[in-house]
Amino acid sequence: MKKQSFLFVSCDEAQHICDKAQYDEASPWEKFKLKIRLSYCKITRAYYKSNTMLTKRIKESKVECLDRASKKNMKKELDKAIKKQVN
């Protein structure tokens, strides 16, 4: 079993921290460890870049989500249609 490093994080952990940072849920210490990982890992840098681009595109988009009532109604209609097809 590999010993956990105090300062260095695995690629998977860095990606998790990157996701948390995207939603402002990462602590300053996690962000610091992520920056260290970004300085030497191409894979983490590529993930960070695509994650940042995705966040930017989502914020720029004018997406409107359905309310809960509309979603429930759509689900009921879909369930009805599936039952019709099965019978």
mmCIF file with all atom_site columns, C-alpha atoms in Angstrom:
data_model
loop_
_atom_site.group_PDB
_atom_site.id
_atom_site.type_symbol
_atom_site.label_atom_id
_atom_site.label_alt_id
_atom_site.label_comp_id
_atom_site.label_asym_id
_atom_site.label_entity_id
_atom_site.label_seq_id
_atom_site.pdbx_PDB_ins_code
_atom_site.Cartn_x
_atom_site.Cartn_y
_atom_site.Cartn_z
_atom_site.occupancy
_atom_site.B_iso_or_equiv
_atom_site.pdbx_formal_charge
_atom_site.auth_seq_id
_atom_site.auth_comp_id
_atom_site.auth_asym_id
_atom_site.auth_atom_id
_atom_site.pdbx_PDB_model_num
ATOM 1  C CA . MET A 1 1  ? 0.000   0.000  0.000   1.00 0.00 ? 1  MET A CA 1
ATOM 2  C CA . LYS A 1 2  ? 1.328   3.412  -0.965  1.00 0.00 ? 2  LYS A CA 1
ATOM 3  C CA . LYS A 1 3  ? 1.808   6.083  1.685   1.00 0.00 ? 3  LYS A CA 1
ATOM 4  C CA . GLN A 1 4  ? -0.290  9.231  1.213   1.00 0.00 ? 4  GLN A CA 1
ATOM 5  C CA . SER A 1 5  ? 1.874   12.291 0.607   1.00 0.00 ? 5  SER A CA 1
ATOM 6  C CA . PHE A 1 6  ? 1.297   15.434 2.631   1.00 0.00 ? 6  PHE A CA 1
ATOM 7  C CA . LEU A 1 7  ? 1.912   17.816 -0.252  1.00 0.00 ? 7  LEU A CA 1
ATOM 8  C CA . PHE A 1 8  ? 1.513   15.818 -3.457  1.00 0.00 ? 8  PHE A CA 1
ATOM 9  C CA . VAL A 1 9  ? -1.804  14.410 -4.642  1.00 0.00 ? 9  VAL A CA 1
ATOM 10 C CA . SER A 1 10 ? -2.640  11.683 -7.139  1.00 0.00 ? 10 SER A CA 1
ATOM 11 C CA . CYS A 1 11 ? -4.045  12.514 -10.533 1.00 0.00 ? 11 CYS A CA 1
ATOM 12 C CA . ASP A 1 12 ? -7.495  11.273 -9.495  1.00 0.00 ? 12 ASP A CA 1
ATOM 13 C CA . GLU A 1 13 ? -7.442  13.356 -6.328  1.00 0.00 ? 13 GLU A CA 1
ATOM 14 C CA . ALA A 1 14 ? -6.287  16.400 -8.309  1.00 0.00 ? 14 ALA A CA 1
ATOM 15 C CA . GLN A 1 15 ? -9.219  15.961 -10.693 1.00 0.00 ? 15 GLN A CA 1
ATOM 16 C CA . HIS A 1 16 ? -11.598 15.736 -7.742  1.00 0.00 ? 16 HIS A CA 1
ATOM 17 C CA . ILE A 1 17 ? -10.131 18.939 -6.267  1.00 0.00 ? 17 ILE A CA 1
ATOM 18 C CA . CYS A 1 18 ? -10.447 20.571 -9.686  1.00 0.00 ? 18 CYS A CA 1
ATOM 19 C CA . ASP A 1 19 ? -14.153 19.700 -9.745  1.00 0.00 ? 19 ASP A CA 1
ATOM 20 C CA . LYS A 1 20 ? -14.590 21.062 -6.220  1.00 0.00 ? 20 LYS A CA 1
ATOM 21 C CA . ALA A 1 21 ? -12.737 24.264 -7.146  1.00 0.00 ? 21 ALA A CA 1
ATOM 22 C CA . GLN A 1 22 ? -15.073 24.705 -10.101 1.00 0.00 ? 22 GLN A CA 1
ATOM 23 C CA . TYR A 1 23 ? -17.965 25.067 -7.635  1.00 0.00 ? 23 TYR A CA 1
ATOM 24 C CA . ASP A 1 24 ? -15.964 27.041 -5.037  1.00 0.00 ? 24 ASP A CA 1
ATOM 25 C CA . GLU A 1 25 ? -16.011 24.096 -2.617  1.00 0.00 ? 25 GLU A CA 1
ATOM 26 C CA . ALA A 1 26 ? -12.249 23.483 -2.445  1.00 0.00 ? 26 ALA A CA 1
ATOM 27 C CA . SER A 1 27 ? -10.271 24.710 0.537   1.00 0.00 ? 27 SER A CA 1
ATOM 28 C CA . PRO A 1 28 ? -7.249  26.980 0.046   1.00 0.00 ? 28 PRO A CA 1
ATOM 29 C CA . TRP A 1 29 ? -4.984  24.052 0.991   1.00 0.00 ? 29 TRP A CA 1
ATOM 30 C CA . GLU A 1 30 ? -6.585  21.834 -1.667  1.00 0.00 ? 30 GLU A CA 1
ATOM 31 C CA . LYS A 1 31 ? -6.196  24.587 -4.249  1.00 0.00 ? 31 LYS A CA 1
ATOM 32 C CA . PHE A 1 32 ? -2.520  24.906 -3.307  1.00 0.00 ? 32 PHE A CA 1
ATOM 33 C CA . LYS A 1 33 ? -1.958  21.157 -3.736  1.00 0.00 ? 33 LYS A CA 1
ATOM 34 C CA . LEU A 1 34 ? -3.787  21.313 -7.083  1.00 0.00 ? 34 LEU A CA 1
ATOM 35 C CA . LYS A 1 35 ? -1.496  24.105 -8.286  1.00 0.00 ? 35 LYS A CA 1
ATOM 36 C CA . ILE A 1 36 ? 1.541   22.013 -7.412  1.00 0.00 ? 36 ILE A CA 1
ATOM 37 C CA . ARG A 1 37 ? 0.113   19.068 -9.361  1.00 0.00 ? 37 ARG A CA 1
ATOM 38 C CA . LEU A 1 38 ? -0.701  21.348 -12.316 1.00 0.00 ? 38 LEU A CA 1
ATOM 39 C CA . SER A 1 39 ? 2.929   22.472 -12.465 1.00 0.00 ? 39 SER A CA 1
ATOM 40 C CA . TYR A 1 40 ? 4.206   19.025 -13.442 1.00 0.00 ? 40 TYR A CA 1
ATOM 41 C CA . CYS A 1 41 ? 1.322   16.841 -14.686 1.00 0.00 ? 41 CYS A CA 1
ATOM 42 C CA . LYS A 1 42 ? 0.145   17.116 -18.300 1.00 0.00 ? 42 LYS A CA 1
ATOM 43 C CA . ILE A 1 43 ? -2.929  14.988 -17.696 1.00 0.00 ? 43 ILE A CA 1
ATOM 44 C CA . THR A 1 44 ? -4.122  17.129 -14.802 1.00 0.00 ? 44 THR A CA 1
ATOM 45 C CA . ARG A 1 45 ? -3.442  20.310 -16.805 1.00 0.00 ? 45 ARG A CA 1
ATOM 46 C CA . ALA A 1 46 ? -5.513  18.970 -19.723 1.00 0.00 ? 46 ALA A CA 1
ATOM 47 C CA . TYR A 1 47 ? -8.357  18.044 -17.354 1.00 0.00 ? 47 TYR A CA 1
ATOM 48 C CA . TYR A 1 48 ? -8.156  21.462 -15.670 1.00 0.00 ? 48 TYR A CA 1
ATOM 49 C CA . LYS A 1 49 ? -8.222  23.231 -19.035 1.00 0.00 ? 49 LYS A CA 1
ATOM 50 C CA . SER A 1 50 ? -11.252 21.313 -20.326 1.00 0.00 ? 50 SER A CA 1
ATOM 51 C CA . ASN A 1 51 ? -13.031 21.697 -16.985 1.00 0.00 ? 51 ASN A CA 1
ATOM 52 C CA . THR A 1 52 ? -12.428 25.456 -17.019 1.00 0.00 ? 52 THR A CA 1
ATOM 53 C CA . MET A 1 53 ? -13.655 25.702 -20.608 1.00 0.00 ? 53 MET A CA 1
ATOM 54 C CA . LEU A 1 54 ? -16.798 23.733 -19.763 1.00 0.00 ? 54 LEU A CA 1
ATOM 55 C CA . THR A 1 55 ? -17.531 25.983 -16.778 1.00 0.00 ? 55 THR A CA 1
ATOM 56 C CA . LYS A 1 56 ? -17.068 29.072 -18.924 1.00 0.00 ? 56 LYS A CA 1
ATOM 57 C CA . ARG A 1 57 ? -19.392 27.749 -21.646 1.00 0.00 ? 57 ARG A CA 1
ATOM 58 C CA . ILE A 1 58 ? -22.090 26.835 -19.142 1.00 0.00 ? 58 ILE A CA 1
ATOM 59 C CA . LYS A 1 59 ? -21.955 30.276 -17.526 1.00 0.00 ? 59 LYS A CA 1
ATOM 60 C CA . GLU A 1 60 ? -22.144 31.967 -20.947 1.00 0.00 ? 60 GLU A CA 1
ATOM 61 C CA . SER A 1 61 ? -25.104 29.893 -22.097 1.00 0.00 ? 61 SER A CA 1
ATOM 62 C CA . LYS A 1 62 ? -28.645 31.019 -21.532 1.00 0.00 ? 62 LYS A CA 1
ATOM 63 C CA . VAL A 1 63 ? -29.931 27.597 -20.534 1.00 0.00 ? 63 VAL A CA 1
ATOM 64 C CA . GLU A 1 64 ? -33.322 27.522 -18.871 1.00 0.00 ? 64 GLU A CA 1
ATOM 65 C CA . CYS A 1 65 ? -34.147 24.431 -16.837 1.00 0.00 ? 65 CYS A CA 1
ATOM 66 C CA . LEU A 1 66 ? -37.569 22.915 -16.381 1.00 0.00 ? 66 LEU A CA 1
ATOM 67 C CA . ASP A 1 67 ? -39.302 23.301 -13.055 1.00 0.00 ? 67 ASP A CA 1
ATOM 68 C CA . ARG A 1 68 ? -40.056 20.207 -10.946 1.00 0.00 ? 68 ARG A CA 1
ATOM 69 C CA . ALA A 1 69 ? -43.728 20.106 -11.887 1.00 0.00 ? 69 ALA A CA 1
ATOM 70 C CA . SER A 1 70 ? -42.928 20.039 -15.599 1.00 0.00 ? 70 SER A CA 1
ATOM 71 C CA . LYS A 1 71 ? -40.356 17.288 -15.072 1.00 0.00 ? 71 LYS A CA 1
ATOM 72 C CA . LYS A 1 72 ? -42.851 15.173 -13.108 1.00 0.00 ? 72 LYS A CA 1
ATOM 73 C CA . ASN A 1 73 ? -45.466 15.666 -15.800 1.00 0.00 ? 73 ASN A CA 1
ATOM 74 C CA . MET A 1 74 ? -43.017 14.640 -18.527 1.00 0.00 ? 74 MET A CA 1
ATOM 75 C CA . LYS A 1 75 ? -42.042 11.554 -16.522 1.00 0.00 ? 75 LYS A CA 1
ATOM 76 C CA . LYS A 1 76 ? -45.697 10.516 -16.126 1.00 0.00 ? 76 LYS A CA 1
ATOM 77 C CA . GLU A 1 77 ? -46.292 10.939 -19.854 1.00 0.00 ? 77 GLU A CA 1
ATOM 78 C CA . LEU A 1 78 ? -43.169 8.936  -20.659 1.00 0.00 ? 78 LEU A CA 1
ATOM 79 C CA . ASP A 1 79 ? -44.195 6.155  -18.269 1.00 0.00 ? 79 ASP A CA 1
ATOM 80 C CA . LYS A 1 80 ? -47.643 6.035  -19.892 1.00 0.00 ? 80 LYS A CA 1
ATOM 81 C CA . ALA A 1 81 ? -46.095 5.786  -23.361 1.00 0.00 ? 81 ALA A CA 1
ATOM 82 C CA . ILE A 1 82 ? -43.743 3.000  -22.225 1.00 0.00 ? 82 ILE A CA 1
ATOM 83 C CA . LYS A 1 83 ? -46.649 1.031  -20.688 1.00 0.00 ? 83 LYS A CA 1
ATOM 84 C CA . LYS A 1 84 ? -48.617 1.404  -23.945 1.00 0.00 ? 84 LYS A CA 1
ATOM 85 C CA . GLN A 1 85 ? -45.684 0.027  -25.946 1.00 0.00 ? 85 GLN A CA 1
ATOM 86 C CA . VAL A 1 86 ? -45.204 -2.919 -23.588 1.00 0.00 ? 86 VAL A CA 1
ATOM 87 C CA . ASN A 1 87 ? -48.901 -3.900 -23.716 1.00 0.00 ? 87 ASN A CA 1
#
